[in-house]
C-alpha cells in the first residue's frame, strides 16, 4: 500500500488524507524528519504559504522536503498554497523545485474566491474547481506540461515528478485529480 506524507502543520491536510485513503493509500502527517521515512509520495496542501514557509524554515523541514522532492524525485502534489511553495519565482514563499513563476492572491481577496467547471486533459467530464485566494501561474518552464487552463492561464501543471494546481481538488468529492497523482506514485 503506497504511503503518502502530507505536510501536517495546517491547511487542507485532512481532506487530502481522506482522498488518498479512499484510493487505497496509507497517510501520515509530516511534522518531523522521521515522518518522511518510507513515504512514496508527498502532498503540500492549501493553506497560507507564508505560515508554511515560516514553519518549514523554523523546523528545518524545508531542507528535508527539498531533498525528497528534488534529489529523490519522489512524486509530489501541491494545491494552492502548495503550488506557491513549489514554485521557482514570483514569491518569497517558495522552495524552488518547480519551474513556474507565481503571482499570489492574483484573483483578489477572500471575497473574490470562486468556483467553476473546467476542462482537464484526458477527462471526459468537466471538473468543479474551487479557487480560494488562488495564485496565478505567470510563466512556466520548458519541461512543464499544462493539463488545464482557466482564462487561458495554466491552473494544473505537471513535471517529471510534480503535479500542482492553483485550485483545491481536495475540497470536492471528485477524486480524478488525486488519481493522476496516485498513478504517478505507482508508476515509479
Ligand atoms: N493565498 C494563499 C497564499 O498565498 C493561498 C490560499 C490557499 O491555499 N487557498 O498562501
PDB file of C-alpha atoms in Angstrom, residues 9-135:
ATOM      1  CA  UNK A   9       1.243  21.896  10.023  1.00  0.00           C
ATOM      2  CA  UNK A  10      -2.036  23.396   8.890  1.00  0.00           C
ATOM      3  CA  UNK A  11      -4.354  23.777   5.891  1.00  0.00           C
ATOM      4  CA  UNK A  12      -6.431  21.241   3.940  1.00  0.00           C
ATOM      5  CA  UNK A  13      -4.408  18.210   5.126  1.00  0.00           C
ATOM      6  CA  UNK A  14      -7.379  16.119   6.382  1.00  0.00           C
ATOM      7  CA  UNK A  15      -9.193  16.490   3.059  1.00  0.00           C
ATOM      8  CA  UNK A  16      -6.134  15.282   1.118  1.00  0.00           C
ATOM      9  CA  UNK A  17      -5.665  12.382   3.558  1.00  0.00           C
ATOM     10  CA  UNK A  18      -9.270  11.285   3.086  1.00  0.00           C
ATOM     11  CA  UNK A  19      -8.939  11.299  -0.727  1.00  0.00           C
ATOM     12  CA  UNK A  20      -5.706   9.284  -0.719  1.00  0.00           C
ATOM     13  CA  UNK A  21      -7.143   6.794   1.791  1.00  0.00           C
ATOM     14  CA  UNK A  22     -10.180   6.338  -0.473  1.00  0.00           C
ATOM     15  CA  UNK A  23      -7.713   5.477  -3.252  1.00  0.00           C
ATOM     16  CA  UNK A  24      -6.123   2.804  -1.065  1.00  0.00           C
ATOM     17  CA  UNK A  25      -3.143   4.679   0.383  1.00  0.00           C
ATOM     18  CA  UNK A  26      -1.814   4.975   3.900  1.00  0.00           C
ATOM     19  CA  UNK A  27      -1.237   8.573   5.004  1.00  0.00           C
ATOM     20  CA  UNK A  28       0.952  10.289   7.563  1.00  0.00           C
ATOM     21  CA  UNK A  29       1.195  13.975   8.503  1.00  0.00           C
ATOM     22  CA  UNK A  30       4.748  15.256   8.068  1.00  0.00           C
ATOM     23  CA  UNK A  31       5.855  17.207  11.128  1.00  0.00           C
ATOM     24  CA  UNK A  32       9.360  15.825  11.824  1.00  0.00           C
ATOM     25  CA  UNK A  33      12.151  14.474   9.679  1.00  0.00           C
ATOM     26  CA  UNK A  34      11.450  10.909  10.839  1.00  0.00           C
ATOM     27  CA  UNK A  35       7.896  11.125   9.447  1.00  0.00           C
ATOM     28  CA  UNK A  36       9.456  11.065   5.941  1.00  0.00           C
ATOM     29  CA  UNK A  37      10.808   7.510   6.355  1.00  0.00           C
ATOM     30  CA  UNK A  38       9.281   5.089   3.850  1.00  0.00           C
ATOM     31  CA  UNK A  39       6.951   7.549   2.117  1.00  0.00           C
ATOM     32  CA  UNK A  40       6.118   7.061  -1.578  1.00  0.00           C
ATOM     33  CA  UNK A  41       4.540  10.469  -2.203  1.00  0.00           C
ATOM     34  CA  UNK A  42       4.263  13.958  -0.723  1.00  0.00           C
ATOM     35  CA  UNK A  43       1.308  16.358  -0.618  1.00  0.00           C
ATOM     36  CA  UNK A  44       1.611  20.084   0.082  1.00  0.00           C
ATOM     37  CA  UNK A  45      -1.955  21.198   0.938  1.00  0.00           C
ATOM     38  CA  UNK A  46      -3.721  24.524   0.598  1.00  0.00           C
ATOM     39  CA  UNK A  47      -3.474  26.993   3.448  1.00  0.00           C
ATOM     40  CA  UNK A  48      -1.301  30.034   3.939  1.00  0.00           C
ATOM     41  CA  UNK A  49       2.060  29.848   2.210  1.00  0.00           C
ATOM     42  CA  UNK A  50       3.646  32.463   4.499  1.00  0.00           C
ATOM     43  CA  UNK A  51       2.822  30.317   7.554  1.00  0.00           C
ATOM     44  CA  UNK A  52       4.050  27.145   5.842  1.00  0.00           C
ATOM     45  CA  UNK A  53       7.283  28.818   4.796  1.00  0.00           C
ATOM     46  CA  UNK A  54       7.999  30.228   8.284  1.00  0.00           C
ATOM     47  CA  UNK A  55       7.284  26.865   9.928  1.00  0.00           C
ATOM     48  CA  UNK A  56       9.361  24.976   7.361  1.00  0.00           C
ATOM     49  CA  UNK A  57      12.333  27.249   7.957  1.00  0.00           C
ATOM     50  CA  UNK A  58      11.939  27.114  11.734  1.00  0.00           C
ATOM     51  CA  UNK A  59      11.708  23.328  11.896  1.00  0.00           C
ATOM     52  CA  UNK A  60      14.388  22.704   9.252  1.00  0.00           C
ATOM     53  CA  UNK A  61      11.873  20.628   7.272  1.00  0.00           C
ATOM     54  CA  UNK A  62      12.357  22.761   4.149  1.00  0.00           C
ATOM     55  CA  UNK A  63      15.714  21.040   3.583  1.00  0.00           C
ATOM     56  CA  UNK A  64      14.182  17.603   4.079  1.00  0.00           C
ATOM     57  CA  UNK A  65      11.325  18.380   1.689  1.00  0.00           C
ATOM     58  CA  UNK A  66      13.744  19.654  -0.963  1.00  0.00           C
ATOM     59  CA  UNK A  67      15.865  16.520  -0.578  1.00  0.00           C
ATOM     60  CA  UNK A  68      12.869  14.251  -1.149  1.00  0.00           C
ATOM     61  CA  UNK A  69      11.335  16.295  -3.990  1.00  0.00           C
ATOM     62  CA  UNK A  70      14.427  17.498  -5.835  1.00  0.00           C
ATOM     63  CA  UNK A  71      17.011  14.754  -5.221  1.00  0.00           C
ATOM     64  CA  UNK A  72      14.991  11.599  -4.542  1.00  0.00           C
ATOM     65  CA  UNK A  73      12.370  12.773  -7.096  1.00  0.00           C
ATOM     66  CA  UNK A  74       9.525  11.450  -5.002  1.00  0.00           C
ATOM     67  CA  UNK A  75       6.062  12.061  -6.513  1.00  0.00           C
ATOM     68  CA  UNK A  76       4.668  15.329  -5.119  1.00  0.00           C
ATOM     69  CA  UNK A  77       1.270  17.033  -5.338  1.00  0.00           C
ATOM     70  CA  UNK A  78       0.759  20.688  -4.339  1.00  0.00           C
ATOM     71  CA  UNK A  79      -2.533  22.587  -4.216  1.00  0.00           C
ATOM     72  CA  UNK A  80      -2.937  26.372  -3.914  1.00  0.00           C
ATOM     73  CA  UNK A  81      -0.502  27.363  -1.117  1.00  0.00           C
ATOM     74  CA  UNK A  82       1.252  24.103  -2.065  1.00  0.00           C
ATOM     75  CA  UNK A  83       1.931  25.272  -5.631  1.00  0.00           C
ATOM     76  CA  UNK A  84       3.245  28.568  -4.210  1.00  0.00           C
ATOM     77  CA  UNK A  85       5.754  26.635  -2.060  1.00  0.00           C
ATOM     78  CA  UNK A  86       6.843  24.531  -5.027  1.00  0.00           C
ATOM     79  CA  UNK A  87       7.321  27.467  -7.433  1.00  0.00           C
ATOM     80  CA  UNK A  88      10.646  28.917  -8.540  1.00  0.00           C
ATOM     81  CA  UNK A  89       9.886  32.653  -8.657  1.00  0.00           C
ATOM     82  CA  UNK A  90       7.355  35.449  -8.098  1.00  0.00           C
ATOM     83  CA  UNK A  91       7.132  34.958  -4.312  1.00  0.00           C
ATOM     84  CA  UNK A  92       9.400  34.798  -1.275  1.00  0.00           C
ATOM     85  CA  UNK A  93       7.419  31.796  -0.031  1.00  0.00           C
ATOM     86  CA  UNK A  94       8.923  29.334  -2.496  1.00  0.00           C
ATOM     87  CA  UNK A  95      11.229  26.327  -2.270  1.00  0.00           C
ATOM     88  CA  UNK A  96      12.275  26.490  -5.912  1.00  0.00           C
ATOM     89  CA  UNK A  97      11.577  22.923  -7.037  1.00  0.00           C
ATOM     90  CA  UNK A  98       9.064  23.537  -9.872  1.00  0.00           C
ATOM     91  CA  UNK A  99       9.974  25.798 -12.777  1.00  0.00           C
ATOM     92  CA  UNK A 100       6.998  28.182 -12.688  1.00  0.00           C
ATOM     93  CA  UNK A 101       6.576  31.842 -11.742  1.00  0.00           C
ATOM     94  CA  UNK A 102       3.672  32.539  -9.433  1.00  0.00           C
ATOM     95  CA  UNK A 103       1.542  35.576  -8.543  1.00  0.00           C
ATOM     96  CA  UNK A 104      -0.072  35.134  -5.113  1.00  0.00           C
ATOM     97  CA  UNK A 105      -3.695  36.198  -4.487  1.00  0.00           C
ATOM     98  CA  UNK A 106      -3.915  37.144  -8.153  1.00  0.00           C
ATOM     99  CA  UNK A 107      -7.743  36.968  -8.291  1.00  0.00           C
ATOM    100  CA  UNK A 108      -8.152  39.251  -5.261  1.00  0.00           C
ATOM    101  CA  UNK A 109      -9.087  38.790  -1.631  1.00  0.00           C
ATOM    102  CA  UNK A 110     -11.076  36.072   0.204  1.00  0.00           C
ATOM    103  CA  UNK A 111     -14.324  37.609  -1.042  1.00  0.00           C
ATOM    104  CA  UNK A 112     -13.170  37.106  -4.631  1.00  0.00           C
ATOM    105  CA  UNK A 113     -12.916  33.340  -4.163  1.00  0.00           C
ATOM    106  CA  UNK A 114     -14.967  31.409  -6.758  1.00  0.00           C
ATOM    107  CA  UNK A 115     -15.551  28.062  -8.413  1.00  0.00           C
ATOM    108  CA  UNK A 116     -16.160  26.974 -11.997  1.00  0.00           C
ATOM    109  CA  UNK A 117     -16.398  23.917 -14.236  1.00  0.00           C
ATOM    110  CA  UNK A 118     -13.112  23.367 -16.039  1.00  0.00           C
ATOM    111  CA  UNK A 119     -11.828  21.081 -18.776  1.00  0.00           C
ATOM    112  CA  UNK A 120      -8.860  18.886 -17.912  1.00  0.00           C
ATOM    113  CA  UNK A 121      -6.744  16.994 -20.401  1.00  0.00           C
ATOM    114  CA  UNK A 122      -7.797  13.349 -20.511  1.00  0.00           C
ATOM    115  CA  UNK A 123     -11.084  13.843 -18.593  1.00  0.00           C
ATOM    116  CA  UNK A 124     -14.336  13.253 -20.470  1.00  0.00           C
ATOM    117  CA  UNK A 125     -16.395  15.270 -17.948  1.00  0.00           C
ATOM    118  CA  UNK A 126     -15.611  18.721 -16.547  1.00  0.00           C
ATOM    119  CA  UNK A 127     -14.116  19.160 -13.071  1.00  0.00           C
ATOM    120  CA  UNK A 128     -15.562  21.510 -10.445  1.00  0.00           C
ATOM    121  CA  UNK A 129     -12.579  23.686  -9.481  1.00  0.00           C
ATOM    122  CA  UNK A 130     -12.631  25.761  -6.281  1.00  0.00           C
ATOM    123  CA  UNK A 131     -10.337  28.790  -6.190  1.00  0.00           C
ATOM    124  CA  UNK A 132      -9.737  30.319  -2.726  1.00  0.00           C
ATOM    125  CA  UNK A 133      -7.442  33.345  -2.709  1.00  0.00           C
ATOM    126  CA  UNK A 134      -5.780  31.464  -5.516  1.00  0.00           C
ATOM    127  CA  UNK A 135      -2.484  32.301  -7.146  1.00  0.00           C
TER     128      UNK A 135
END
